[in-house]
């Protein structure tokens, strides 16, 4: 009887698994499948061809997939190659505390890639993938103007504080903050538009709101001061870097695929940064009918747009720029390189750039499936994020480790004396 | 202002002149094209242009700034049409009695998304026909050079290319070989005698010979016809193979075993569509030699047309191997046209690129591949070459037989 052995069966979403299949026939061709159903009842699948060795075993640490959703040796490939049955559905966990994603791993006859075939199942095992460690606390925050959710690690603390910012999607995305809390940070998932009584759009970014949030976090009894970190992506990264520029409370900022100029208005007290020139008619619809918007932004290097640039040389603390070179949503690499140059020109050496070939816009924690494109609020056509499956998966694994290292290094008590 | 499109009724492979006049100088406009296929499914395209100083936009000269294409592409609105439902292929069923109706709309602003509040400032309905009728010029009395038209793994009968070719003066037989009427429901074997029967039926003059135009699995059969049937004097193989794969071939008392497919090398594209590009065994391997077509024995001329971004098969490699085999035997009756960026479904000009589509035999869409702009160029160029090739090698007075 074929068997599928997986360890560990219960883990955080960013932890790798060891998957083995035993008791097959020697050299038997099978399909390994992963299946996940999200909270809306939408299915995600991955299917891969493997050949058992002479002893009828497949060990994903050593065996190379021959075809299907990926080829080659990829122990966690079944997870990061998951694809939605309904195309362009993004996998996004809503409840990050009370329930995991259940992923069913199974072994099948090799025809199921072409035709659904319930009789083909040989063995299966279900694993739990959690977005929070046991003991992580989730606290809804409504203090002053601040709206968000604070995640605290188990224990007394105090813990280094991090603000987690997402982009144009609006509302509140909690999964990365809960993971950061599972890795020892007091993480505030901070909303700034399209959430509760916040403004509907993010045209005007008022850094004083974010300063309020930073001060709130630093005043919490379980948060270690004297400064905080930021993890931010896309428009969140524009805000994250703005916070680093204007607020001395910021010691370490992670900017993932961001842009560092104003597209509406960025203000702090009596300083205003006005928008770059934008050309909506340069929006492109690609071969698959997906919307590519990166060309609509004027060039931040042009004289006419210089007023829109963030004065990154004034940024406090350290900055880690993370970019995917196949980001089709923004020219992230160009923007990060320009920011790094600006730092260098002013004699600053507090910036680091990690550039990942083949990675797209949505660089998430490890083993998250690549989302090539998806619906966004307020735009009818699905927006193209870009990325090539395997390099994107590698970028997610590598960058997550770098993010945790970076935050620990710059937020731990020993390092605060460097600033 | 006005939206002027000429001609309003034309064959589907004819280019159009599209102009907008009477706009404000340098005004931003949006051109949109919409088509509903015979099953009621919508295809759309759009592009954003800026009028010139005189308030005109002439698609022959103006460059699109964004949308479904950029740059100067007079027929871009047609070849960049995309289905609203993913993976639908645009395929005309009734080729005789009705055209595709395409509505062209002009909006006097940048408009990315349809909105009930915004109406086009001008519209024009145009007709794209797949056959000649009514007031069109009809070619002189026959006999016309005979051509057999073969499609591929989609099965059934696909008529649109045959009817378009007929509109250019050829007598074309769109030939089904499986999944049609009383033919087998799936392709179990290729019996060349069936195709020989069709060829003999078309021959009106023992010295004229017939042509074959074929794509994909049809091109595997087309190449076999070129090798084994002396009636075939001109063969066009679009994105086909140079050996028998997966299906056995027989002709009279000869049986040729195919190179088996290796389904484990199927790849699933990021869109969820399947690429079969790697499942065919290598025709150069020693063990596969008896399946390779003896192209050096083909009497007539062969035109290989390949798209270098074909995701269904490695067509370029197969065509190059066939050409090499002919050269090795001192034959010079083969020509290869290789199109960078073109995908598997190289069709007549202005057909929208079909990147992947549903297939009746498997549960996932099949990936065809292609870069949209390059694919459009390949379709335009290859269609002209196809007609030139057939005229050169099929006109009875120039027959070499």
Short mmCIF file of C-alpha atoms in Angstrom, two decimals, chain A residues 45 56 90 113 115 131 150 154 168 171 174 191 199 213 236 263 274 305 339 355 378 381 386 397-398 419:
data_model
loop_
_atom_site.label_atom_id
_atom_site.label_comp_id
_atom_site.label_asym_id
_atom_site.label_seq_id
_atom_site.Cartn_x
_atom_site.Cartn_y
_atom_site.Cartn_z
CA UNK A 45 -4.12 22.64 -6.77
CA UNK A 56 9.64 2.29 -4.84
CA UNK A 90 -5.05 35.29 -4.94
CA UNK A 113 -3.36 15.98 -14.93
CA UNK A 115 -8.72 14.16 -16.66
CA UNK A 131 0.00 31.92 10.18
CA UNK A 150 -1.47 44.27 17.03
CA UNK A 154 3.77 34.63 23.58
CA UNK A 168 -3.07 49.64 -2.83
CA UNK A 171 -8.22 47.45 4.14
CA UNK A 174 -2.81 40.58 8.68
CA UNK A 191 -4.49 50.09 7.99
CA UNK A 199 -10.41 57.63 4.35
CA UNK A 213 0.99 54.63 15.22
CA UNK A 236 3.21 50.57 1.82
CA UNK A 263 1.68 59.88 -6.59
CA UNK A 274 3.49 66.65 -4.67
CA UNK A 305 9.61 65.04 -11.58
CA UNK A 339 17.17 55.61 -3.98
CA UNK A 355 17.60 42.25 -6.15
CA UNK A 378 -11.49 49.78 -8.05
CA UNK A 381 -9.27 44.26 -15.22
CA UNK A 386 4.68 39.35 -12.73
CA UNK A 397 12.66 31.94 0.84
CA UNK A 398 15.83 33.99 0.76
CA UNK A 419 22.23 54.96 16.36
#
